[in-house]
Amino acid sequence: MSRAPAEPASWEPRYGDFLRLDTLLSLQRESAEAHDAHFFFTVHQVYELQFKIVLYELDAAVAAVAADDIPRAVYCLRRVRAVEEILVAQVATLETISPGGFAALRGTLAGSSGLQSVQFREIEFLSGLKDPDYLTTTRMSEPERTRLERRMAEPSLWDEFRRLRTRQGDPDLVELYRAEVPGDGLVRLAEAMIEHDEGFGLWRARHVPMVERLIGRRRGTGGSAGVAYLHATTAKRFYPELWDLRARV
């Protein structure tokens, strides 16, 4: 008497299935001409994944502020700052590339440059630093341009902060900041925004000497001005008004 076929075991996803590791770990590039290429490309892919996290949390923070949910906005911005600390620390890994190693690697980059990172520009736009020139001066695909145009048109975190302040009767921020222990929700939100601004600024500042160690003062890839340009960006702030009010406290 033959047995009935066994019921197929129910399939449960594994760790690698959840993370799509077969796909993720196949995306790294190698180059026969430059040993450091695999490392360089992988690190920048990691940066882009971290930028994606920052954008996800900033989007959630903007929505929370629009809904008057300050605790959730602060919660999301704390994660943004934590990721930015990783961005800063990760710069040290790129300093393991020697100037000669980068010279060999540079030829594999063609006209590409980190300045073409659309997610980086999305973070700037969503935070409140919108420069329309990037839409015409940066090389990008049409889908990327569409994303950046959407970010240009939609409310930024700074826009929603100002609207929230208006809904609360336009309180005097300087007066609120005079409390020794900040208890006002608007101040807690403003401080979380400052931490995000500071974290991104620290990444900009940390990035400059790393690039100078690799290429000196020569022009960067993709035709950029290199270190001279990066130095100029370190003064950028998302929320200059929040920085300036401290002088009046």
CSV table of C-alpha atoms in Angstrom, one decimal:
chain,number,residue,atom,x,y,z
A,1,MET,CA,0.0,0.0,0.0
A,2,SER,CA,1.6,3.3,-1.1
A,3,ARG,CA,1.8,6.2,1.2
A,4,ALA,CA,0.2,9.6,0.4
A,5,PRO,CA,2.8,12.2,-0.5
A,6,ALA,CA,4.0,14.2,2.5
A,7,GLU,CA,2.6,17.6,2.9
A,8,PRO,CA,5.2,20.2,1.9
A,9,ALA,CA,6.8,21.9,4.8
A,10,SER,CA,5.7,25.5,5.2
A,11,TRP,CA,8.4,27.9,4.0
A,12,GLU,CA,9.6,30.5,6.5
A,13,PRO,CA,11.8,33.3,5.4
A,14,ARG,CA,15.4,33.3,6.7
A,15,TYR,CA,17.6,36.2,7.8
A,16,GLY,CA,19.1,36.5,4.3
A,17,ASP,CA,15.6,36.4,2.7
A,18,PHE,CA,14.4,39.3,4.8
A,19,LEU,CA,17.4,41.4,4.0
A,20,ARG,CA,17.6,40.2,0.3
A,21,LEU,CA,21.2,39.5,0.8
A,22,ASP,CA,21.6,37.6,-2.4
A,23,THR,CA,20.8,40.8,-4.3
A,24,LEU,CA,22.5,43.2,-1.9
A,25,LEU,CA,25.8,41.4,-1.8
A,26,SER,CA,25.9,41.2,-5.6
A,27,LEU,CA,25.9,44.9,-6.1
A,28,GLN,CA,29.5,45.7,-5.2
A,29,ARG,CA,31.9,46.6,-8.0
A,30,GLU,CA,35.4,45.4,-8.4
A,31,SER,CA,38.2,46.6,-10.7
A,32,ALA,CA,41.2,44.7,-12.0
A,33,GLU,CA,43.1,48.0,-12.2
A,34,ALA,CA,42.4,49.2,-8.7
A,35,HIS,CA,42.3,47.1,-5.6
A,36,ASP,CA,40.6,49.8,-3.5
A,37,ALA,CA,37.7,50.1,-5.9
A,38,HIS,CA,35.6,47.3,-4.2
A,39,PHE,CA,36.1,49.1,-0.8
A,40,PHE,CA,35.4,52.6,-2.2
A,41,PHE,CA,32.2,51.6,-4.0
A,42,THR,CA,30.9,49.6,-1.1
A,43,VAL,CA,31.5,52.4,1.4
A,44,HIS,CA,29.6,54.8,-0.8
A,45,GLN,CA,26.7,52.4,-1.3
A,46,VAL,CA,26.6,52.2,2.5
A,47,TYR,CA,26.5,56.0,2.6
A,48,GLU,CA,23.5,56.0,0.3
A,49,LEU,CA,21.7,53.4,2.4
A,50,GLN,CA,22.3,55.7,5.4
A,51,PHE,CA,21.0,58.7,3.5
A,52,LYS,CA,17.9,56.7,2.7
A,53,ILE,CA,17.3,56.1,6.5
A,54,VAL,CA,17.8,59.9,7.1
A,55,LEU,CA,15.3,60.7,4.4
A,56,TYR,CA,12.8,58.2,5.8
A,57,GLU,CA,13.0,59.7,9.3
A,58,LEU,CA,13.0,63.3,8.1
A,59,ASP,CA,9.8,62.6,6.1
A,60,ALA,CA,8.3,61.2,9.2
A,61,ALA,CA,9.4,64.2,11.2
A,62,VAL,CA,7.9,66.6,8.7
A,63,ALA,CA,4.6,64.8,8.8
A,64,ALA,CA,4.6,64.7,12.6
A,65,VAL,CA,5.2,68.4,12.9
A,66,ALA,CA,2.4,69.1,10.4
A,67,ALA,CA,0.2,67.0,12.7
A,68,ASP,CA,1.3,68.8,15.9
A,69,ASP,CA,3.0,65.6,17.1
A,70,ILE,CA,6.2,67.1,18.6
A,71,PRO,CA,7.2,63.9,20.5
A,72,ARG,CA,7.2,61.8,17.4
A,73,ALA,CA,9.1,64.5,15.4
A,74,VAL,CA,11.8,64.6,18.1
A,75,TYR,CA,11.9,60.8,18.2
A,76,CYS,CA,12.6,60.7,14.5
A,77,LEU,CA,15.2,63.4,14.6
A,78,ARG,CA,17.1,61.7,17.4
A,79,ARG,CA,17.6,58.8,15.0
A,80,VAL,CA,18.7,61.1,12.2
A,81,ARG,CA,21.4,62.5,14.5
A,82,ALA,CA,22.5,59.0,15.5
A,83,VAL,CA,22.9,58.0,11.9
A,84,GLU,CA,24.8,61.3,11.2
A,85,GLU,CA,27.3,60.3,13.9
A,86,ILE,CA,27.9,57.1,12.0
A,87,LEU,CA,28.3,59.1,8.7
A,88,VAL,CA,31.0,61.1,10.4
A,89,ALA,CA,32.8,58.1,11.9
A,90,GLN,CA,32.7,56.3,8.6
A,91,VAL,CA,34.9,59.0,6.9
A,92,ALA,CA,37.9,57.5,8.8
A,93,THR,CA,37.5,54.3,6.8
A,94,LEU,CA,38.1,56.2,3.5
A,95,GLU,CA,41.3,57.5,4.9
A,96,THR,CA,42.7,54.0,4.7
A,97,ILE,CA,43.1,54.6,0.9
A,98,SER,CA,46.5,55.9,0.1
A,99,PRO,CA,47.0,58.8,-2.3
A,100,GLY,CA,48.5,56.3,-4.8
A,101,GLY,CA,45.6,53.9,-4.3
A,102,PHE,CA,43.1,56.7,-5.0
A,103,ALA,CA,45.1,57.8,-8.1
A,104,ALA,CA,44.7,54.3,-9.5
A,105,LEU,CA,41.0,54.2,-8.5
A,106,ARG,CA,40.3,57.7,-9.9
A,107,GLY,CA,40.5,56.4,-13.5
A,108,THR,CA,37.6,54.0,-12.8
A,109,LEU,CA,35.2,56.8,-11.7
A,110,ALA,CA,34.8,58.4,-15.2
A,111,GLY,CA,32.8,61.6,-14.7
A,112,SER,CA,31.0,60.5,-11.6
A,113,SER,CA,31.3,62.5,-8.3
A,114,GLY,CA,29.8,62.4,-4.8
A,115,LEU,CA,28.4,65.8,-5.7
A,116,GLN,CA,25.9,64.0,-7.9
A,117,SER,CA,24.3,62.2,-4.9
A,118,VAL,CA,20.7,63.1,-5.3
A,119,GLN,CA,19.8,61.7,-1.9
A,120,PHE,CA,22.3,64.1,-0.3
A,121,ARG,CA,20.5,67.0,-2.1
A,122,GLU,CA,17.1,65.6,-1.0
A,123,ILE,CA,18.3,65.7,2.6
A,124,GLU,CA,19.3,69.4,2.2
A,125,PHE,CA,16.0,70.3,0.5
A,126,LEU,CA,13.9,68.4,3.0
A,127,SER,CA,15.7,70.0,5.9
A,128,GLY,CA,15.2,73.5,4.6
A,129,LEU,CA,18.2,74.3,2.5
A,130,LYS,CA,16.8,74.5,-1.0
A,131,ASP,CA,19.1,75.6,-3.9
A,132,PRO,CA,17.3,75.5,-7.3
A,133,ASP,CA,20.6,75.7,-9.1
A,134,TYR,CA,21.2,72.0,-8.3
A,135,LEU,CA,18.4,71.1,-10.7
A,136,THR,CA,20.3,72.6,-13.6
A,137,THR,CA,24.0,72.2,-12.7
A,138,THR,CA,24.1,68.6,-11.3
A,139,ARG,CA,24.2,65.5,-13.6
A,140,MET,CA,21.3,63.2,-12.8
A,141,SER,CA,18.8,60.9,-14.4
A,142,GLU,CA,15.3,62.1,-15.2
A,143,PRO,CA,13.8,60.0,-12.3
A,144,GLU,CA,16.3,61.6,-10.0
A,145,ARG,CA,15.5,65.1,-11.3
A,146,THR,CA,11.8,64.4,-10.7
A,147,ARG,CA,12.5,63.4,-7.1
A,148,LEU,CA,14.5,66.6,-6.5
A,149,GLU,CA,11.9,68.8,-8.1
A,150,ARG,CA,9.3,67.2,-5.8
A,151,ARG,CA,11.5,68.0,-2.8
A,152,MET,CA,11.9,71.5,-4.0
A,153,ALA,CA,8.1,71.9,-4.2
A,154,GLU,CA,7.0,70.2,-1.0
A,155,PRO,CA,7.2,71.7,2.6
A,156,SER,CA,10.5,71.3,4.3
A,157,LEU,CA,11.0,70.6,8.0
A,158,TRP,CA,11.8,74.4,8.5
A,159,ASP,CA,8.5,75.3,6.7
A,160,GLU,CA,6.5,73.0,9.0
A,161,PHE,CA,8.3,74.3,12.1
A,162,ARG,CA,7.3,77.9,11.2
A,163,ARG,CA,3.7,76.8,10.5
A,164,LEU,CA,3.6,75.0,13.9
A,165,ARG,CA,4.9,78.2,15.6
A,166,THR,CA,2.2,80.2,13.9
A,167,ARG,CA,-0.5,77.7,15.1
A,168,GLN,CA,0.8,78.1,18.6
A,169,GLY,CA,0.3,81.9,18.5
A,170,ASP,CA,3.9,82.9,17.3
A,171,PRO,CA,5.5,82.7,20.8
A,172,ASP,CA,8.8,84.5,21.4
A,173,LEU,CA,11.5,81.8,20.9
A,174,VAL,CA,14.1,83.9,22.7
A,175,GLU,CA,11.9,84.1,25.8
A,176,LEU,CA,11.2,80.4,25.6
A,177,TYR,CA,14.9,79.6,25.3
A,178,ARG,CA,15.6,81.6,28.5
A,179,ALA,CA,14.3,78.6,30.6
A,180,GLU,CA,17.3,76.9,32.3
A,181,VAL,CA,15.6,73.5,31.7
A,182,PRO,CA,13.8,73.7,28.4
A,183,GLY,CA,10.3,72.3,28.9
A,184,ASP,CA,8.4,73.9,26.0
A,185,GLY,CA,7.7,71.5,23.1
A,186,LEU,CA,8.7,74.1,20.5
A,187,VAL,CA,12.1,74.4,22.1
A,188,ARG,CA,12.6,70.7,22.3
A,189,LEU,CA,11.8,70.4,18.6
A,190,ALA,CA,14.0,73.3,17.8
A,191,GLU,CA,16.9,71.7,19.7
A,192,ALA,CA,16.3,68.4,17.9
A,193,MET,CA,16.5,70.3,14.6
A,194,ILE,CA,19.7,72.0,15.7
A,195,GLU,CA,21.2,68.6,16.5
A,196,HIS,CA,20.4,67.4,13.0
A,197,ASP,CA,21.9,70.6,11.5
A,198,GLU,CA,25.0,70.2,13.7
A,199,GLY,CA,25.4,66.5,12.8
A,200,PHE,CA,25.2,67.1,9.1
A,201,GLY,CA,27.6,70.0,9.5
A,202,LEU,CA,30.1,67.8,11.3
A,203,TRP,CA,30.0,65.4,8.4
A,204,ARG,CA,30.7,68.2,5.9
A,205,ALA,CA,33.7,69.4,8.0
A,206,ARG,CA,35.1,65.9,8.6
A,207,HIS,CA,34.8,65.1,4.8
A,208,VAL,CA,37.1,68.0,3.8
A,209,PRO,CA,40.5,66.8,5.3
A,210,MET,CA,39.8,63.2,4.1
A,211,VAL,CA,39.5,64.5,0.5
A,212,GLU,CA,42.6,66.7,0.9
A,213,ARG,CA,44.6,63.7,2.2
A,214,LEU,CA,43.6,61.8,-1.0
A,215,ILE,CA,44.0,64.4,-3.7
A,216,GLY,CA,45.5,67.5,-2.2
A,217,ARG,CA,44.2,70.7,-3.8
A,218,ARG,CA,43.7,69.3,-7.3
A,219,ARG,CA,40.3,69.4,-8.9
A,220,GLY,CA,37.8,66.7,-7.8
A,221,THR,CA,36.2,64.0,-9.9
A,222,GLY,CA,33.3,65.1,-12.2
A,223,GLY,CA,34.9,68.5,-12.7
A,224,SER,CA,34.3,69.8,-9.2
A,225,ALA,CA,36.6,72.3,-7.5
A,226,GLY,CA,37.6,69.6,-5.0
A,227,VAL,CA,38.7,70.7,-1.5
A,228,ALA,CA,38.1,74.4,-2.3
A,229,TYR,CA,34.4,73.7,-3.0
A,230,LEU,CA,34.1,71.5,0.1
A,231,HIS,CA,35.6,74.1,2.3
A,232,ALA,CA,33.0,76.6,1.1
A,233,THR,CA,30.1,74.3,2.0
A,234,THR,CA,31.2,73.9,5.7
A,235,ALA,CA,29.5,77.2,6.6
A,236,LYS,CA,26.1,76.0,5.4
A,237,ARG,CA,23.3,75.8,8.0
A,238,PHE,CA,19.8,74.4,7.6
A,239,TYR,CA,18.4,76.7,10.4
A,240,PRO,CA,20.5,79.9,10.7
A,241,GLU,CA,17.6,81.6,12.6
A,242,LEU,CA,17.8,79.0,15.4
A,243,TRP,CA,21.5,79.4,15.7
A,244,ASP,CA,21.3,83.2,15.7
A,245,LEU,CA,18.7,83.5,18.4
A,246,ARG,CA,21.1,82.1,21.0
A,247,ALA,CA,23.0,85.4,21.0
A,248,ARG,CA,19.8,87.1,22.3
A,249,VAL,CA,19.1,84.7,25.1
